[in-house]
Amino acid sequence: ITRTHRRELNRQHKPTMISAARLASTRIARATVTPRAVTAVGSTRSFAIGDSLSSKEKVEEDRYIRAREQQIIESRRRVAEAEAHAAELASADKAAIAAKNATMHEIADLLATTGDVVSEAGLANLAALKHD
């Protein structure tokens, strides 16, 4: 066999070898892909990672929503307690002022019967002394 004859034979067999390799590789690819596709479509359980990730995301989202709702409820409870405490203090202040005014009037009436005169600041100090 001469060198030129060998080159000619190689040229003739190369396309056959390439096409055979291509045919074998496509058969292998089909054999490995097709059963997975059929299994994924026909089965009840999916092996997709997207499903497990989406369920995990849903769990995390639900957990976050529950925690956020608890925070909102807690903050509303604190606001309600603060408002109740402020109202309680306001009513206590009103009661204390009313009692102090009553004491000031009582002291002023007592001083008026004896004819003594005391300034407003003195009356406030006497009433504060009686209530402390």
mmCIF file with all atom_site columns, C-alpha atoms in Angstrom:
data_model
loop_
_atom_site.group_PDB
_atom_site.id
_atom_site.type_symbol
_atom_site.label_atom_id
_atom_site.label_alt_id
_atom_site.label_comp_id
_atom_site.label_asym_id
_atom_site.label_entity_id
_atom_site.label_seq_id
_atom_site.pdbx_PDB_ins_code
_atom_site.Cartn_x
_atom_site.Cartn_y
_atom_site.Cartn_z
_atom_site.occupancy
_atom_site.B_iso_or_equiv
_atom_site.pdbx_formal_charge
_atom_site.auth_seq_id
_atom_site.auth_comp_id
_atom_site.auth_asym_id
_atom_site.auth_atom_id
_atom_site.pdbx_PDB_model_num
ATOM 1   C CA . ILE A 1 1   ? 0.000   0.000  0.000   1.00 0.00 ? 1   ILE A CA 1
ATOM 2   C CA . THR A 1 2   ? 1.339   3.296  -0.994  1.00 0.00 ? 2   THR A CA 1
ATOM 3   C CA . ARG A 1 3   ? 1.165   6.468  0.957   1.00 0.00 ? 3   ARG A CA 1
ATOM 4   C CA . THR A 1 4   ? -1.416  8.092  -1.292  1.00 0.00 ? 4   THR A CA 1
ATOM 5   C CA . HIS A 1 5   ? -3.551  4.994  -1.231  1.00 0.00 ? 5   HIS A CA 1
ATOM 6   C CA . ARG A 1 6   ? -3.464  4.993  2.572   1.00 0.00 ? 6   ARG A CA 1
ATOM 7   C CA . ARG A 1 7   ? -4.560  8.646  2.665   1.00 0.00 ? 7   ARG A CA 1
ATOM 8   C CA . GLU A 1 8   ? -7.445  7.860  0.409   1.00 0.00 ? 8   GLU A CA 1
ATOM 9   C CA . LEU A 1 9   ? -8.565  4.977  2.579   1.00 0.00 ? 9   LEU A CA 1
ATOM 10  C CA . ASN A 1 10  ? -8.363  7.190  5.690   1.00 0.00 ? 10  ASN A CA 1
ATOM 11  C CA . ARG A 1 11  ? -10.501 9.828  4.015   1.00 0.00 ? 11  ARG A CA 1
ATOM 12  C CA . GLN A 1 12  ? -13.086 7.265  3.102   1.00 0.00 ? 12  GLN A CA 1
ATOM 13  C CA . HIS A 1 13  ? -13.258 5.671  6.566   1.00 0.00 ? 13  HIS A CA 1
ATOM 14  C CA . LYS A 1 14  ? -13.117 8.883  8.605   1.00 0.00 ? 14  LYS A CA 1
ATOM 15  C CA . PRO A 1 15  ? -16.703 9.956  7.915   1.00 0.00 ? 15  PRO A CA 1
ATOM 16  C CA . THR A 1 16  ? -17.861 6.455  8.750   1.00 0.00 ? 16  THR A CA 1
ATOM 17  C CA . MET A 1 17  ? -15.955 6.446  12.016  1.00 0.00 ? 17  MET A CA 1
ATOM 18  C CA . ILE A 1 18  ? -17.169 9.914  12.959  1.00 0.00 ? 18  ILE A CA 1
ATOM 19  C CA . SER A 1 19  ? -20.737 9.106  12.113  1.00 0.00 ? 19  SER A CA 1
ATOM 20  C CA . ALA A 1 20  ? -20.470 5.853  14.094  1.00 0.00 ? 20  ALA A CA 1
ATOM 21  C CA . ALA A 1 21  ? -19.094 7.747  17.089  1.00 0.00 ? 21  ALA A CA 1
ATOM 22  C CA . ARG A 1 22  ? -21.824 10.355 16.756  1.00 0.00 ? 22  ARG A CA 1
ATOM 23  C CA . LEU A 1 23  ? -24.482 7.644  16.505  1.00 0.00 ? 23  LEU A CA 1
ATOM 24  C CA . ALA A 1 24  ? -23.139 5.865  19.587  1.00 0.00 ? 24  ALA A CA 1
ATOM 25  C CA . SER A 1 25  ? -23.007 9.066  21.617  1.00 0.00 ? 25  SER A CA 1
ATOM 26  C CA . THR A 1 26  ? -26.577 10.037 20.713  1.00 0.00 ? 26  THR A CA 1
ATOM 27  C CA . ARG A 1 27  ? -27.790 6.546  21.621  1.00 0.00 ? 27  ARG A CA 1
ATOM 28  C CA . ILE A 1 28  ? -26.068 6.765  25.000  1.00 0.00 ? 28  ILE A CA 1
ATOM 29  C CA . ALA A 1 29  ? -27.490 10.227 25.592  1.00 0.00 ? 29  ALA A CA 1
ATOM 30  C CA . ARG A 1 30  ? -30.997 9.088  24.723  1.00 0.00 ? 30  ARG A CA 1
ATOM 31  C CA . ALA A 1 31  ? -30.689 6.007  26.889  1.00 0.00 ? 31  ALA A CA 1
ATOM 32  C CA . THR A 1 32  ? -29.670 8.044  29.927  1.00 0.00 ? 32  THR A CA 1
ATOM 33  C CA . VAL A 1 33  ? -32.094 10.959 29.462  1.00 0.00 ? 33  VAL A CA 1
ATOM 34  C CA . THR A 1 34  ? -35.240 9.137  28.400  1.00 0.00 ? 34  THR A CA 1
ATOM 35  C CA . PRO A 1 35  ? -35.721 6.932  31.493  1.00 0.00 ? 35  PRO A CA 1
ATOM 36  C CA . ARG A 1 36  ? -35.263 9.947  33.780  1.00 0.00 ? 36  ARG A CA 1
ATOM 37  C CA . ALA A 1 37  ? -37.823 11.967 31.887  1.00 0.00 ? 37  ALA A CA 1
ATOM 38  C CA . VAL A 1 38  ? -40.293 9.100  31.896  1.00 0.00 ? 38  VAL A CA 1
ATOM 39  C CA . THR A 1 39  ? -39.696 8.491  35.592  1.00 0.00 ? 39  THR A CA 1
ATOM 40  C CA . ALA A 1 40  ? -40.128 12.161 36.467  1.00 0.00 ? 40  ALA A CA 1
ATOM 41  C CA . VAL A 1 41  ? -43.337 12.464 34.456  1.00 0.00 ? 41  VAL A CA 1
ATOM 42  C CA . GLY A 1 42  ? -44.888 9.162  35.450  1.00 0.00 ? 42  GLY A CA 1
ATOM 43  C CA . SER A 1 43  ? -44.013 9.058  39.135  1.00 0.00 ? 43  SER A CA 1
ATOM 44  C CA . THR A 1 44  ? -45.861 10.638 42.030  1.00 0.00 ? 44  THR A CA 1
ATOM 45  C CA . ARG A 1 45  ? -42.705 11.703 43.815  1.00 0.00 ? 45  ARG A CA 1
ATOM 46  C CA . SER A 1 46  ? -40.600 14.362 42.184  1.00 0.00 ? 46  SER A CA 1
ATOM 47  C CA . PHE A 1 47  ? -36.858 14.511 42.598  1.00 0.00 ? 47  PHE A CA 1
ATOM 48  C CA . ALA A 1 48  ? -36.583 18.115 41.538  1.00 0.00 ? 48  ALA A CA 1
ATOM 49  C CA . ILE A 1 49  ? -34.562 20.319 43.858  1.00 0.00 ? 49  ILE A CA 1
ATOM 50  C CA . GLY A 1 50  ? -36.873 23.235 43.099  1.00 0.00 ? 50  GLY A CA 1
ATOM 51  C CA . ASP A 1 51  ? -39.768 21.581 44.907  1.00 0.00 ? 51  ASP A CA 1
ATOM 52  C CA . SER A 1 52  ? -37.788 20.984 48.087  1.00 0.00 ? 52  SER A CA 1
ATOM 53  C CA . LEU A 1 53  ? -36.372 24.511 47.997  1.00 0.00 ? 53  LEU A CA 1
ATOM 54  C CA . SER A 1 54  ? -39.784 26.059 47.449  1.00 0.00 ? 54  SER A CA 1
ATOM 55  C CA . SER A 1 55  ? -41.217 24.085 50.367  1.00 0.00 ? 55  SER A CA 1
ATOM 56  C CA . LYS A 1 56  ? -38.321 25.207 52.558  1.00 0.00 ? 56  LYS A CA 1
ATOM 57  C CA . GLU A 1 57  ? -38.871 28.797 51.440  1.00 0.00 ? 57  GLU A CA 1
ATOM 58  C CA . LYS A 1 58  ? -42.567 28.452 52.303  1.00 0.00 ? 58  LYS A CA 1
ATOM 59  C CA . VAL A 1 59  ? -41.716 27.156 55.785  1.00 0.00 ? 59  VAL A CA 1
ATOM 60  C CA . GLU A 1 60  ? -39.248 29.992 56.360  1.00 0.00 ? 60  GLU A CA 1
ATOM 61  C CA . GLU A 1 61  ? -41.749 32.531 55.059  1.00 0.00 ? 61  GLU A CA 1
ATOM 62  C CA . ASP A 1 62  ? -44.477 31.178 57.357  1.00 0.00 ? 62  ASP A CA 1
ATOM 63  C CA . ARG A 1 63  ? -42.083 31.237 60.309  1.00 0.00 ? 63  ARG A CA 1
ATOM 64  C CA . TYR A 1 64  ? -41.144 34.868 59.535  1.00 0.00 ? 64  TYR A CA 1
ATOM 65  C CA . ILE A 1 65  ? -44.803 35.872 59.197  1.00 0.00 ? 65  ILE A CA 1
ATOM 66  C CA . ARG A 1 66  ? -45.691 34.258 62.545  1.00 0.00 ? 66  ARG A CA 1
ATOM 67  C CA . ALA A 1 67  ? -42.754 35.963 64.266  1.00 0.00 ? 67  ALA A CA 1
ATOM 68  C CA . ARG A 1 68  ? -43.672 39.315 62.715  1.00 0.00 ? 68  ARG A CA 1
ATOM 69  C CA . GLU A 1 69  ? -47.310 38.909 63.793  1.00 0.00 ? 69  GLU A CA 1
ATOM 70  C CA . GLN A 1 70  ? -46.140 38.178 67.342  1.00 0.00 ? 70  GLN A CA 1
ATOM 71  C CA . GLN A 1 71  ? -43.983 41.316 67.294  1.00 0.00 ? 71  GLN A CA 1
ATOM 72  C CA . ILE A 1 72  ? -46.927 43.406 66.111  1.00 0.00 ? 72  ILE A CA 1
ATOM 73  C CA . ILE A 1 73  ? -49.218 41.935 68.772  1.00 0.00 ? 73  ILE A CA 1
ATOM 74  C CA . GLU A 1 74  ? -46.588 42.548 71.453  1.00 0.00 ? 74  GLU A CA 1
ATOM 75  C CA . SER A 1 75  ? -46.033 46.158 70.364  1.00 0.00 ? 75  SER A CA 1
ATOM 76  C CA . ARG A 1 76  ? -49.798 46.806 70.338  1.00 0.00 ? 76  ARG A CA 1
ATOM 77  C CA . ARG A 1 77  ? -50.060 45.301 73.823  1.00 0.00 ? 77  ARG A CA 1
ATOM 78  C CA . ARG A 1 78  ? -47.234 47.563 75.060  1.00 0.00 ? 78  ARG A CA 1
ATOM 79  C CA . VAL A 1 79  ? -48.899 50.632 73.533  1.00 0.00 ? 79  VAL A CA 1
ATOM 80  C CA . ALA A 1 80  ? -52.223 49.717 75.167  1.00 0.00 ? 80  ALA A CA 1
ATOM 81  C CA . GLU A 1 81  ? -50.476 49.222 78.538  1.00 0.00 ? 81  GLU A CA 1
ATOM 82  C CA . ALA A 1 82  ? -48.686 52.571 78.204  1.00 0.00 ? 82  ALA A CA 1
ATOM 83  C CA . GLU A 1 83  ? -51.956 54.342 77.356  1.00 0.00 ? 83  GLU A CA 1
ATOM 84  C CA . ALA A 1 84  ? -53.709 52.686 80.291  1.00 0.00 ? 84  ALA A CA 1
ATOM 85  C CA . HIS A 1 85  ? -50.848 53.652 82.616  1.00 0.00 ? 85  HIS A CA 1
ATOM 86  C CA . ALA A 1 86  ? -50.911 57.247 81.324  1.00 0.00 ? 86  ALA A CA 1
ATOM 87  C CA . ALA A 1 87  ? -54.682 57.438 81.860  1.00 0.00 ? 87  ALA A CA 1
ATOM 88  C CA . GLU A 1 88  ? -54.235 56.013 85.347  1.00 0.00 ? 88  GLU A CA 1
ATOM 89  C CA . LEU A 1 89  ? -51.561 58.602 86.158  1.00 0.00 ? 89  LEU A CA 1
ATOM 90  C CA . ALA A 1 90  ? -53.728 61.396 84.747  1.00 0.00 ? 90  ALA A CA 1
ATOM 91  C CA . SER A 1 91  ? -56.676 60.367 86.905  1.00 0.00 ? 91  SER A CA 1
ATOM 92  C CA . ALA A 1 92  ? -54.378 60.064 89.947  1.00 0.00 ? 92  ALA A CA 1
ATOM 93  C CA . ASP A 1 93  ? -52.982 63.538 89.216  1.00 0.00 ? 93  ASP A CA 1
ATOM 94  C CA . LYS A 1 94  ? -56.494 64.947 88.930  1.00 0.00 ? 94  LYS A CA 1
ATOM 95  C CA . ALA A 1 95  ? -57.457 63.317 92.220  1.00 0.00 ? 95  ALA A CA 1
ATOM 96  C CA . ALA A 1 96  ? -54.301 64.636 93.916  1.00 0.00 ? 96  ALA A CA 1
ATOM 97  C CA . ILE A 1 97  ? -54.906 68.156 92.585  1.00 0.00 ? 97  ILE A CA 1
ATOM 98  C CA . ALA A 1 98  ? -58.537 68.039 93.701  1.00 0.00 ? 98  ALA A CA 1
ATOM 99  C CA . ALA A 1 99  ? -57.482 66.861 97.189  1.00 0.00 ? 99  ALA A CA 1
ATOM 100 C CA . LYS A 1 100 ? -54.800 69.564 97.397  1.00 0.00 ? 100 LYS A CA 1
ATOM 101 C CA . ASN A 1 101 ? -57.287 72.240 96.331  1.00 0.00 ? 101 ASN A CA 1
ATOM 102 C CA . ALA A 1 102 ? -59.788 71.019 98.932  1.00 0.00 ? 102 ALA A CA 1
ATOM 103 C CA . THR A 1 103 ? -57.078 71.157 101.607 1.00 0.00 ? 103 THR A CA 1
ATOM 104 C CA . MET A 1 104 ? -56.061 74.679 100.508 1.00 0.00 ? 104 MET A CA 1
ATOM 105 C CA . HIS A 1 105 ? -59.699 75.840 100.761 1.00 0.00 ? 105 HIS A CA 1
ATOM 106 C CA . GLU A 1 106 ? -60.027 74.211 104.187 1.00 0.00 ? 106 GLU A CA 1
ATOM 107 C CA . ILE A 1 107 ? -56.849 75.947 105.438 1.00 0.00 ? 107 ILE A CA 1
ATOM 108 C CA . ALA A 1 108 ? -57.968 79.264 103.911 1.00 0.00 ? 108 ALA A CA 1
ATOM 109 C CA . ASP A 1 109 ? -61.356 78.954 105.646 1.00 0.00 ? 109 ASP A CA 1
ATOM 110 C CA . LEU A 1 110 ? -59.647 78.128 108.972 1.00 0.00 ? 110 LEU A CA 1
ATOM 111 C CA . LEU A 1 111 ? -57.344 81.111 108.625 1.00 0.00 ? 111 LEU A CA 1
ATOM 112 C CA . ALA A 1 112 ? -60.263 83.352 107.618 1.00 0.00 ? 112 ALA A CA 1
ATOM 113 C CA . THR A 1 113 ? -62.174 82.467 110.835 1.00 0.00 ? 113 THR A CA 1
ATOM 114 C CA . THR A 1 114 ? -59.168 83.471 112.945 1.00 0.00 ? 114 THR A CA 1
ATOM 115 C CA . GLY A 1 115 ? -58.455 86.551 110.851 1.00 0.00 ? 115 GLY A CA 1
ATOM 116 C CA . ASP A 1 116 ? -54.999 85.463 109.698 1.00 0.00 ? 116 ASP A CA 1
ATOM 117 C CA . VAL A 1 117 ? -53.787 86.032 106.144 1.00 0.00 ? 117 VAL A CA 1
ATOM 118 C CA . VAL A 1 118 ? -51.390 83.719 104.263 1.00 0.00 ? 118 VAL A CA 1
ATOM 119 C CA . SER A 1 119 ? -50.182 84.027 100.677 1.00 0.00 ? 119 SER A CA 1
ATOM 120 C CA . GLU A 1 120 ? -51.123 81.540 97.929  1.00 0.00 ? 120 GLU A CA 1
ATOM 121 C CA . ALA A 1 121 ? -47.610 80.049 98.035  1.00 0.00 ? 121 ALA A CA 1
ATOM 122 C CA . GLY A 1 122 ? -47.919 79.601 101.805 1.00 0.00 ? 122 GLY A CA 1
ATOM 123 C CA . LEU A 1 123 ? -51.300 77.888 101.403 1.00 0.00 ? 123 LEU A CA 1
ATOM 124 C CA . ALA A 1 124 ? -49.790 75.553 98.753  1.00 0.00 ? 124 ALA A CA 1
ATOM 125 C CA . ASN A 1 125 ? -46.896 74.716 101.081 1.00 0.00 ? 125 ASN A CA 1
ATOM 126 C CA . LEU A 1 126 ? -49.276 73.983 103.999 1.00 0.00 ? 126 LEU A CA 1
ATOM 127 C CA . ALA A 1 127 ? -51.449 71.743 101.751 1.00 0.00 ? 127 ALA A CA 1
ATOM 128 C CA . ALA A 1 128 ? -48.343 69.939 100.403 1.00 0.00 ? 128 ALA A CA 1
ATOM 129 C CA . LEU A 1 129 ? -47.129 69.411 103.963 1.00 0.00 ? 129 LEU A CA 1
ATOM 130 C CA . LYS A 1 130 ? -50.467 67.854 104.936 1.00 0.00 ? 130 LYS A CA 1
ATOM 131 C CA . HIS A 1 131 ? -50.512 65.503 101.901 1.00 0.00 ? 131 HIS A CA 1
ATOM 132 C CA . ASP A 1 132 ? -46.883 64.335 101.979 1.00 0.00 ? 132 ASP A CA 1
#
